[in-house]
Amino acid sequence: MSGFFQVPWSDYRPDLTAALGRTVSYTVVSFAGAVVLGLAVALLRLSRVWPARALAAVYTEVFKNVPLLAIIFLSYFGLASAGIRLDVFTAGCLSLVVFYAAYLSEIFRSAISGVHAGQTEAGEALGLGRAGIFGHVVLPQAVRLALAGTNTMLVDLLKSTSLLVTISAAELMSEGRLITSATFRALEVYLVISAVYFVLCYPLSQLLLLLERKVRAGVPLSPWRRRRIRAARALLAAEPAAGPGAGTDRKEAAV
Amino acid sequence: MTEPATTTAGTRTTSPSPADAVVRIRGLRKAFDGRTVLDDVNLEVARGSIVSVIGQSGGGKTTLMRCVNLLESPDAGTVEVAGEVVHQDGRRVCRDLPRLRRTVGMVFQRFNLFPHLTAVENVVLAQRTAGVPEQEALERAVTLLRRVGVAHRALAQPEQLSGGEQQRVAIARALALRPEVLLFDEPTSSLDPEATREVLSVMRELAADGMTMLLVTHELPFAREVSDHVVFVDRGRIVEAGSPRDVLDNPAQARTREFLAAYGSAS
């Protein structure tokens, strides 16, 4: 047993910690960018203007059908040879953003069009403007529908940051390669690196599943919704003012 | 066409003055893909009165109602709401569509509650976007939910509510912006008899309070009971209009008699 672990791991701890931090940074920045771009592409895809729809469709199909590794090489080596020199972090994030935005836009598009047309109509009939309908009615329901697919993409993106080893992004995988070339203990090193990825991804996906379940159950997650529901509960607990319709009502029961 | 008459629904009286019509439709025409759904329709809903539109499914009743709050755009004719022309000759004249929709409340056949919000939040939402302060909006929502008898379910999600409860929340939601007229699009058509009774009893109370209502319905006994005016629409045209007694009990037109006989309520 003791013979297996021969790499001096405690010496590498600071480097590994820094690499782990970089993996997390790549994931957070790229995912945020991919969500924003993906939503924009999804909205273009649902636009009434056909050139906008066509543009979005071309974007989605191109980046869905090109390997991520090719996109990484193009944005780091390819652009550099055309005079656009991006640093490793920018090139890495750019690649992940454009690649995952294509997938996310598909998820977002089907989620947005999956919200029942009657919902938009109810919003219109209540005098919510276009922005109000999108922000208060369509988007929150689309988020519910998109959550499962989006969460899968987040975990997938985290794992895909390992491809950035090819441009020496100094994230976990790159660090693993460095330790391997110093120690020649490939099996041990890559098992440990894999374990680190697992320890990152597994709790993350479990946490996201929990979030999905809460959202589906209608648990109010935002502070303003919680405040509103608390205030409503207080009002409901108060004696109703005597009125013509008050007689038919029972006392509020816990839901 | 006869003017709306005083009803049996209480102390409410209706003004015969045409100037006090909340909804006035003249020469309305609407086609979908070349198929005419409404043709030369005239309709007036006086303030405080209840007008029921009856007729076969697919006859244009719902489209007629949706032309009032401009969920549909008429191809021709004039739509006037609360004394203001909102649509004329196939063009929208009304600049402020949200304001028109706050003047006209609507209750749908399939409820269309927002499933991601609790019942009380459903009633609060439009008030907030219309600029009503938070606490005031909440108080009004709770009052309305009490009024329609679902306050004990105020914190439930729509999917946890029965059909009757959902429709009553939808009525509270439509009332929240103090509309001048309420549109009901077959409000009990997807409900069982028990839930239908609950919803009709809420509507009866609204009627007694003097709410102006335009109602598309298959509940002929209810239409007879609460309406000041009944309009029979068939194949996009108004075949007959008048007091419930005239239209439902002594129809002048053969087509009306045929329709009522098919519904088994001509007697």
Coordinates of C-alpha atoms in Angstrom, one line a residue:
Chain A
M1 CA 0.0 0.0 0.0
S2 CA 2.6 2.5 1.1
G3 CA 4.6 1.6 -2.0
F4 CA 2.0 3.1 -4.3
F5 CA 2.2 6.7 -3.2
Q6 CA 5.8 7.7 -4.0
V7 CA 5.2 11.2 -5.3
P8 CA 6.1 13.8 -2.6
W9 CA 2.5 15.2 -2.7
S10 CA 3.0 17.6 0.2
D11 CA 5.7 19.4 -1.9
Y12 CA 3.3 19.9 -4.7
R13 CA 0.4 21.1 -2.5
P14 CA 0.9 24.9 -3.2
D15 CA 1.1 24.3 -7.0
L16 CA -1.9 21.9 -7.0
T17 CA -3.9 24.4 -5.0
A18 CA -3.1 27.2 -7.4
A19 CA -4.0 24.8 -10.4
L20 CA -7.3 23.9 -8.7
G21 CA -8.0 27.6 -8.3
R22 CA -7.3 28.1 -12.0
T23 CA -9.6 25.3 -13.0
V24 CA -12.4 26.9 -11.0
S25 CA -11.7 30.3 -12.5
Y26 CA -11.8 28.9 -16.0
T27 CA -15.1 27.2 -15.1
V28 CA -16.8 30.2 -13.5
V29 CA -15.8 32.8 -16.1
S30 CA -16.5 30.5 -19.1
F31 CA -19.8 29.3 -17.8
A32 CA -21.0 32.9 -17.0
G33 CA -19.9 34.0 -20.5
A34 CA -21.5 30.9 -22.1
V35 CA -24.8 31.5 -20.3
V36 CA -25.0 35.2 -21.4
L37 CA -24.0 34.4 -25.0
G38 CA -26.2 31.3 -25.1
L39 CA -29.2 33.3 -24.0
A40 CA -28.5 36.0 -26.6
V41 CA -28.2 33.4 -29.3
A42 CA -31.4 31.7 -28.1
L43 CA -33.3 35.0 -28.3
L44 CA -31.9 35.7 -31.8
R45 CA -33.0 32.2 -32.8
L46 CA -36.6 33.0 -31.6
S47 CA -36.5 36.5 -33.2
R48 CA -39.2 37.5 -35.7
V49 CA -36.5 38.9 -38.0
W50 CA -35.2 36.0 -40.3
P51 CA -31.6 37.2 -40.7
A52 CA -31.2 37.1 -37.0
R53 CA -32.6 33.6 -36.8
A54 CA -30.3 32.5 -39.7
L55 CA -27.3 34.0 -38.0
A56 CA -28.1 32.3 -34.7
A57 CA -28.7 29.0 -36.5
V58 CA -25.4 29.1 -38.3
Y59 CA -23.6 30.0 -35.1
T60 CA -25.1 27.1 -33.2
E61 CA -24.5 24.5 -36.0
V62 CA -20.9 25.6 -36.6
F63 CA -19.8 25.4 -32.9
K64 CA -21.8 22.2 -32.2
N65 CA -20.1 20.4 -35.0
V66 CA -16.5 21.4 -34.5
P67 CA -14.4 19.7 -31.8
L68 CA -13.6 21.8 -28.7
L69 CA -9.9 21.0 -29.1
A70 CA -10.0 22.5 -32.6
I71 CA -11.6 25.7 -31.2
I72 CA -9.0 25.9 -28.5
F73 CA -6.1 25.6 -31.1
L74 CA -7.8 28.1 -33.4
S75 CA -8.2 30.7 -30.7
Y76 CA -4.7 30.3 -29.2
F77 CA -2.5 29.3 -32.1
G78 CA -4.7 30.2 -35.1
L79 CA -5.6 33.8 -34.1
A80 CA -1.9 34.3 -33.0
S81 CA -0.7 33.5 -36.5
A82 CA -3.2 36.1 -37.8
G83 CA -1.7 38.7 -35.5
I84 CA -4.4 38.5 -32.7
R85 CA -2.3 37.4 -29.8
L86 CA -4.6 36.3 -26.9
D87 CA -3.1 35.3 -23.5
V88 CA -3.7 31.7 -22.4
F89 CA -6.6 32.6 -20.0
T90 CA -8.4 34.7 -22.6
A91 CA -8.0 32.1 -25.3
G92 CA -9.1 29.3 -23.0
C93 CA -12.2 31.1 -21.8
L94 CA -13.1 32.3 -25.3
S95 CA -13.0 28.7 -26.6
L96 CA -15.1 27.4 -23.8
V97 CA -17.6 30.3 -24.1
V98 CA -18.2 30.0 -27.8
F99 CA -18.4 26.2 -27.6
Y100 CA -20.8 25.9 -24.7
A101 CA -22.9 28.8 -25.7
A102 CA -23.9 26.8 -28.8
Y103 CA -25.2 24.0 -26.6
L104 CA -26.7 26.2 -24.0
S105 CA -28.5 28.2 -26.7
E106 CA -30.3 25.0 -27.8
I107 CA -31.3 24.3 -24.3
F108 CA -32.5 27.8 -23.7
R109 CA -34.3 28.0 -27.0
S110 CA -36.4 24.9 -26.3
A111 CA -37.0 26.0 -22.7
I112 CA -38.3 29.4 -23.8
S113 CA -40.5 28.0 -26.5
G114 CA -41.6 25.3 -24.1
V115 CA -43.4 27.9 -21.9
H116 CA -47.1 27.6 -22.8
A117 CA -48.5 30.3 -25.1
G118 CA -51.3 30.8 -22.6
Q119 CA -48.7 32.2 -20.2
T120 CA -47.7 35.0 -22.5
E121 CA -51.4 35.7 -23.1
A122 CA -52.2 35.9 -19.4
G123 CA -49.3 38.3 -19.1
E124 CA -50.6 40.4 -21.9
A125 CA -54.2 40.4 -20.6
L126 CA -52.8 41.7 -17.2
G127 CA -51.1 44.6 -19.0
L128 CA -47.5 43.5 -18.4
G129 CA -45.4 45.0 -21.1
R130 CA -43.1 42.9 -23.3
A131 CA -40.2 43.2 -20.9
G132 CA -42.5 42.4 -18.0
I133 CA -43.8 39.3 -19.7
F134 CA -40.4 38.1 -20.5
G135 CA -38.8 38.9 -17.1
H136 CA -41.7 37.9 -14.8
V137 CA -43.5 35.1 -16.7
V138 CA -41.5 33.5 -19.5
L139 CA -37.9 33.6 -18.1
P140 CA -38.6 32.2 -14.7
Q141 CA -40.5 29.3 -16.2
A142 CA -37.9 28.8 -18.9
V143 CA -35.2 28.6 -16.2
R144 CA -37.1 25.8 -14.5
L145 CA -37.3 23.9 -17.8
A146 CA -33.6 24.6 -18.7
L147 CA -32.1 23.9 -15.3
A148 CA -31.4 20.2 -15.7
G149 CA -29.7 20.6 -19.1
T150 CA -27.8 23.6 -18.0
N151 CA -26.5 21.9 -14.9
T152 CA -25.3 19.0 -17.0
M153 CA -23.4 21.5 -19.2
L154 CA -21.8 23.2 -16.2
V155 CA -20.3 19.9 -15.0
D156 CA -19.3 19.0 -18.6
L157 CA -17.6 22.4 -18.9
L158 CA -15.6 21.9 -15.7
K159 CA -14.3 18.6 -17.0
S160 CA -13.6 20.1 -20.4
T161 CA -11.2 22.7 -18.9
S162 CA -8.8 19.7 -18.7
L163 CA -8.4 20.1 -22.5
L164 CA -6.7 23.4 -21.9
V165 CA -3.6 21.3 -21.0
T166 CA -2.9 21.5 -24.7
I167 CA -2.2 25.2 -24.4
S168 CA -0.5 24.8 -21.0
A169 CA -3.2 26.7 -19.1
A170 CA -1.6 25.8 -15.7
E171 CA -4.9 24.3 -14.5
L172 CA -5.2 20.9 -12.8
M173 CA -4.4 18.8 -15.9
S174 CA -1.4 20.8 -16.8
E175 CA -0.1 20.6 -13.3
G176 CA -0.6 16.8 -13.4
R177 CA 1.5 16.7 -16.6
L178 CA 4.3 18.7 -14.9
I179 CA 4.3 16.4 -11.9
T180 CA 4.4 13.4 -14.1
S181 CA 7.4 14.6 -16.1
A182 CA 9.2 15.3 -12.9
T183 CA 8.4 12.0 -11.2
F184 CA 7.6 9.6 -14.0
R185 CA 4.7 8.3 -11.9
A186 CA 2.0 8.6 -14.5
L187 CA -0.5 6.2 -13.1
E188 CA -0.3 7.6 -9.5
V189 CA -0.4 11.2 -10.7
Y190 CA -3.3 10.9 -13.1
L191 CA -5.3 8.8 -10.6
V192 CA -4.9 11.6 -8.0
I193 CA -5.8 14.3 -10.6
S194 CA -8.8 12.3 -11.7
A195 CA -9.8 12.0 -8.0
V196 CA -9.6 15.8 -7.6
Y197 CA -11.9 16.3 -10.6
F198 CA -14.3 13.8 -9.2
V199 CA -14.3 15.5 -5.8
L200 CA -15.1 18.8 -7.6
C201 CA -17.8 17.4 -9.9
Y202 CA -19.7 15.0 -7.8
P203 CA -20.7 17.4 -5.0
L204 CA -21.4 20.1 -7.6
S205 CA -23.8 17.9 -9.6
Q206 CA -25.5 16.7 -6.4
L207 CA -25.9 20.3 -5.3
L208 CA -27.4 21.2 -8.6
L209 CA -29.8 18.3 -8.4
L210 CA -30.9 19.6 -5.0
L211 CA -31.4 23.0 -6.5
E212 CA -33.5 21.6 -9.4
R213 CA -35.7 19.8 -6.9
K214 CA -36.2 22.9 -4.8
V215 CA -37.0 25.0 -7.8
R216 CA -39.5 22.4 -9.1
A217 CA -41.2 22.3 -5.7
G218 CA -41.6 26.1 -6.0
V219 CA -39.4 26.9 -3.0
P220 CA -38.8 30.7 -3.1
L221 CA -35.1 31.1 -3.5
S222 CA -34.7 34.8 -4.0
P223 CA -34.7 37.1 -0.9
W224 CA -37.4 39.4 -2.3
R225 CA -39.8 36.4 -3.0
R226 CA -39.2 35.2 0.6
R227 CA -39.9 38.6 2.0
R228 CA -43.1 38.9 -0.1
I229 CA -44.3 35.5 1.1
R230 CA -43.5 36.3 4.7
A231 CA -45.5 39.5 4.5
A232 CA -48.4 37.6 2.8
R233 CA -48.3 35.0 5.6
A234 CA -48.5 37.8 8.2
L235 CA -51.5 39.4 6.5
L236 CA -53.2 36.0 6.2
A237 CA -52.7 35.3 9.9
A238 CA -54.4 38.6 10.8
E239 CA -58.1 38.7 11.3
P240 CA -59.9 39.3 8.0
A241 CA -61.9 42.5 7.9
A242 CA -65.6 41.7 8.0
G243 CA -66.8 41.7 4.4
P244 CA -69.4 40.1 2.2
G245 CA -67.1 37.4 0.9
A246 CA -65.2 36.8 4.2
G247 CA -67.7 34.3 5.6
T248 CA -67.0 31.6 3.1
D249 CA -63.3 31.5 3.9
R250 CA -61.6 29.1 6.3
K251 CA -58.6 30.1 8.4
E252 CA -55.3 29.9 6.6
A253 CA -53.7 26.5 6.8
A254 CA -50.0 25.8 6.5
V255 CA -49.1 24.7 3.0
Chain B
M1 CA -81.3 45.2 -30.5
T2 CA -82.9 46.0 -27.2
E3 CA -81.2 48.0 -24.5
P4 CA -79.9 46.1 -21.4
A5 CA -82.7 45.9 -18.9
T6 CA -82.6 45.8 -15.1
T7 CA -81.8 42.3 -13.8
T8 CA -82.9 40.0 -11.1
A9 CA -79.4 40.0 -9.6
G10 CA -80.1 42.6 -6.9
T11 CA -80.4 46.3 -6.5
R12 CA -78.2 47.1 -9.5
T13 CA -79.7 49.2 -12.2
T14 CA -78.2 49.8 -15.6
S15 CA -78.1 53.0 -17.4
P16 CA -79.8 53.0 -20.8
S17 CA -77.6 55.8 -22.0
P18 CA -75.3 54.6 -24.8
A19 CA -72.7 57.1 -23.6
D20 CA -72.1 54.9 -20.6
A21 CA -71.1 51.8 -22.5
V22 CA -67.8 50.3 -21.2
V23 CA -67.4 48.3 -24.4
R24 CA -68.8 49.3 -27.7
I25 CA -68.1 47.3 -30.9
R26 CA -69.2 48.4 -34.3
G27 CA -69.0 46.6 -37.6
L28 CA -66.3 44.2 -36.4
R29 CA -64.8 41.9 -38.9
K30 CA -62.0 39.3 -38.3
A31 CA -60.6 36.6 -40.5
F32 CA -57.9 34.0 -39.9
D33 CA -56.0 33.0 -43.1
G34 CA -58.9 34.1 -45.3
R35 CA -61.5 32.3 -43.2
T36 CA -64.0 34.8 -41.8
V37 CA -64.5 34.3 -38.1
L38 CA -66.5 37.4 -37.3
D39 CA -68.5 39.5 -39.7
D40 CA -70.2 42.8 -39.1
V41 CA -70.6 42.3 -35.3
N42 CA -72.1 45.1 -33.2
L43 CA -72.0 44.7 -29.4
E44 CA -72.4 47.0 -26.5
V45 CA -71.8 46.4 -22.8
A46 CA -73.3 49.1 -20.6
R47 CA -71.6 50.0 -17.3
G48 CA -72.7 47.7 -14.6
S49 CA -74.4 45.2 -16.9
I50 CA -73.7 41.6 -17.7
V51 CA -73.7 40.5 -21.3
S52 CA -73.5 36.8 -22.1
V53 CA -72.4 35.5 -25.5
I54 CA -73.6 32.1 -26.4
G55 CA -73.3 29.9 -29.4
Q56 CA -71.5 26.8 -30.8
S57 CA -67.8 26.2 -30.3
G58 CA -65.9 27.7 -33.2
G59 CA -68.6 30.2 -33.9
G60 CA -66.4 33.2 -33.1
K61 CA -67.5 33.9 -29.5
T62 CA -64.0 33.7 -28.0
T63 CA -62.5 35.7 -30.9
L64 CA -65.1 38.4 -30.3
M65 CA -64.1 38.6 -26.7
R66 CA -60.4 38.7 -27.4
C67 CA -61.0 41.7 -29.7
V68 CA -62.0 43.7 -26.7
N69 CA -58.6 43.7 -25.0
L70 CA -56.9 43.4 -28.4
L71 CA -55.4 40.0 -27.8
E72 CA -56.7 39.7 -31.4
S73 CA -56.6 42.6 -33.9
P74 CA -59.8 43.1 -35.8
D75 CA -59.6 43.5 -39.6
A76 CA -62.3 46.1 -39.7
G77 CA -64.7 48.0 -37.4
T78 CA -64.4 50.0 -34.3
V79 CA -63.6 48.8 -30.8
E80 CA -64.2 51.3 -28.0
V81 CA -63.4 50.7 -24.4
A82 CA -64.3 53.0 -21.5
G83 CA -65.2 55.8 -24.0
E84 CA -61.9 55.6 -25.9
V85 CA -61.6 54.2 -29.4
V86 CA -58.8 51.6 -29.2
H87 CA -59.0 50.0 -32.6
Q88 CA -60.4 51.3 -35.9
D89 CA -60.5 50.0 -39.5
G90 CA -57.9 47.3 -38.8
R91 CA -55.5 49.7 -37.1
R92 CA -54.6 49.9 -33.4
V93 CA -55.4 53.4 -32.2
C94 CA -54.7 52.8 -28.6
R95 CA -51.1 53.9 -27.7
D96 CA -50.9 52.4 -24.3
L97 CA -51.8 48.7 -24.6
P98 CA -50.9 47.8 -21.0
R99 CA -53.3 50.5 -19.8
L100 CA -56.1 49.2 -21.9
R101 CA -55.5 45.7 -20.5
R102 CA -55.6 47.0 -17.0
T103 CA -59.0 48.5 -17.8
V104 CA -60.2 45.1 -19.1
G105 CA -59.7 42.1 -16.8
M106 CA -59.8 38.7 -18.4
V107 CA -60.4 35.2 -17.1
F108 CA -59.4 32.3 -19.3
Q109 CA -60.9 28.9 -19.8
R110 CA -57.7 27.1 -18.9
F111 CA -57.0 29.5 -15.9
N112 CA -53.5 30.3 -17.1
L113 CA -52.2 31.0 -13.7
F114 CA -48.4 31.5 -13.4
P115 CA -47.2 28.1 -12.3
H116 CA -44.0 29.3 -10.8
L117 CA -45.7 31.6 -8.3
T118 CA -47.9 31.0 -5.4
A119 CA -51.6 32.0 -5.6
V120 CA -51.0 35.3 -3.7
E121 CA -48.0 36.2 -5.9
N122 CA -50.2 35.6 -9.0
V123 CA -52.5 38.3 -7.7
V124 CA -49.7 40.6 -6.7
L125 CA -47.5 40.5 -9.9
A126 CA -49.5 42.8 -12.2
Q127 CA -50.2 45.2 -9.5
R128 CA -46.5 45.7 -8.8
T129 CA -45.6 46.2 -12.5
A130 CA -48.5 48.7 -12.6
G131 CA -46.8 50.6 -9.9
V132 CA -48.9 49.7 -6.8
P133 CA -46.7 49.7 -3.7
E134 CA -45.7 46.3 -2.3
Q135 CA -47.7 46.3 0.9
E136 CA -50.8 47.7 -0.7
A137 CA -50.6 45.1 -3.5
L138 CA -50.3 42.3 -0.9
E139 CA -53.2 43.6 1.1
R140 CA -55.4 43.9 -1.9
A141 CA -54.3 40.4 -3.0
V142 CA -55.2 38.9 0.4
T143 CA -58.5 40.7 0.4
L144 CA -59.4 39.5 -3.0
L145 CA -58.4 35.9 -2.2
R146 CA -60.7 36.1 0.9
R147 CA -63.4 37.5 -1.3
V148 CA -63.3 34.5 -3.7
G149 CA -62.8 32.1 -0.8
V150 CA -59.3 30.8 -1.5
A151 CA -57.3 32.7 1.1
H152 CA -56.6 29.5 2.9
R153 CA -54.7 28.3 -0.2
A154 CA -52.9 31.7 -0.8
L155 CA -49.4 30.2 -0.4
A156 CA -50.0 27.1 -2.5
Q157 CA -48.6 26.7 -6.0
P158 CA -51.3 26.5 -8.8
E159 CA -50.6 22.8 -9.4
Q160 CA -51.5 22.1 -5.8
L161 CA -54.9 23.7 -6.3
S162 CA -58.1 22.2 -7.6
G163 CA -59.5 23.5 -10.9
G164 CA -62.2 25.5 -9.0
E165 CA -59.6 27.0 -6.7
Q166 CA -57.3 27.9 -9.7
Q167 CA -60.1 29.6 -11.5
R168 CA -61.1 31.6 -8.4
V169 CA -57.5 32.7 -8.0
A170 CA -57.6 33.7 -11.7
I171 CA -60.7 35.8 -11.0
A172 CA -58.9 37.5 -8.0
R173 CA -55.9 38.1 -10.3
A174 CA -58.1 39.7 -12.9
L175 CA -59.8 41.9 -10.3
A176 CA -56.5 43.1 -8.8
L177 CA -56.1 46.0 -11.1
R178 CA -59.7 47.3 -10.5
P179 CA -60.8 46.8 -14.2
E180 CA -63.8 48.5 -15.5
V181 CA -65.0 45.4 -17.2
L182 CA -64.2 41.7 -16.8
L183 CA -64.1 39.3 -19.7
F184 CA -64.9 35.6 -18.9
D185 CA -63.9 33.2 -21.7
E186 CA -65.8 30.0 -20.9
P187 CA -64.7 30.1 -17.3
T188 CA -66.3 26.8 -16.3
S189 CA -65.7 24.8 -19.4
S190 CA -62.8 22.8 -18.0
L191 CA -64.3 22.3 -14.5
D192 CA -66.3 19.6 -12.9
P193 CA -69.9 20.4 -11.6
E194 CA -68.7 21.0 -8.1
A195 CA -66.0 23.4 -9.2
T196 CA -68.4 25.0 -11.7
R197 CA -70.7 25.8 -8.8
E198 CA -67.9 27.4 -6.8
V199 CA -66.9 29.6 -9.7
L200 CA -70.4 30.6 -10.7
S201 CA -71.2 31.6 -7.1
V202 CA -68.1 33.9 -7.1
M203 CA -69.3 35.4 -10.4
R204 CA -72.8 35.8 -9.0
E205 CA -71.4 37.8 -6.1
L206 CA -69.5 40.0 -8.6
A207 CA -72.7 40.5 -10.5
A208 CA -74.4 41.6 -7.3
D209 CA -71.6 44.0 -6.6
G210 CA -72.3 45.7 -10.0
M211 CA -69.3 44.5 -11.9
T212 CA -69.5 45.0 -15.6
M213 CA -69.0 41.6 -17.3
L214 CA -68.8 40.2 -20.8
L215 CA -69.2 36.4 -20.6
V216 CA -68.7 33.6 -23.1
T217 CA -70.5 30.6 -21.7
H218 CA -72.2 27.3 -22.3
E219 CA -73.9 27.6 -18.9
L220 CA -77.3 28.7 -20.2
P221 CA -79.1 28.6 -16.9
F222 CA -76.5 30.8 -15.4
A223 CA -76.6 33.1 -18.4
R224 CA -80.3 33.4 -17.9
E225 CA -80.0 34.1 -14.2
V226 CA -77.3 36.8 -14.2
S227 CA -77.4 38.4 -17.7
D228 CA -79.0 41.7 -18.7
H229 CA -78.4 40.9 -22.2
V230 CA -77.8 37.6 -24.2
V231 CA -76.2 37.5 -27.6
F232 CA -76.4 34.5 -29.8
V233 CA -73.4 34.2 -32.2
D234 CA -73.4 31.7 -35.0
R235 CA -70.8 31.4 -37.8
G236 CA -69.3 34.8 -37.0
R237 CA -72.5 36.7 -37.0
I238 CA -74.9 37.9 -34.2
V239 CA -78.1 36.0 -35.0
E240 CA -80.1 37.3 -32.1
A241 CA -79.6 39.6 -29.2
G242 CA -81.9 40.7 -26.4
S243 CA -83.0 40.1 -22.8
P244 CA -82.4 36.5 -21.6
R245 CA -86.1 36.0 -21.6
D246 CA -86.3 37.0 -25.3
V247 CA -83.3 35.1 -26.5
L248 CA -83.4 32.0 -24.3
D249 CA -87.1 31.6 -23.8
N250 CA -88.7 33.1 -26.8
P251 CA -86.1 33.1 -29.6
A252 CA -87.3 34.8 -32.7
Q253 CA -84.8 33.1 -35.0
A254 CA -85.0 29.5 -36.2
R255 CA -81.2 29.1 -35.8
T256 CA -81.4 30.1 -32.2
R257 CA -84.2 27.7 -31.5
E258 CA -82.2 24.9 -33.1
F259 CA -79.1 25.8 -30.9
L260 CA -81.2 25.9 -27.8
A261 CA -82.9 22.6 -28.6
A262 CA -79.5 21.0 -29.1
Y263 CA -78.5 22.2 -25.6
G264 CA -81.7 20.8 -24.1
S265 CA -82.6 24.1 -22.5
A266 CA -85.1 25.6 -24.8
S267 CA -87.9 24.6 -22.6

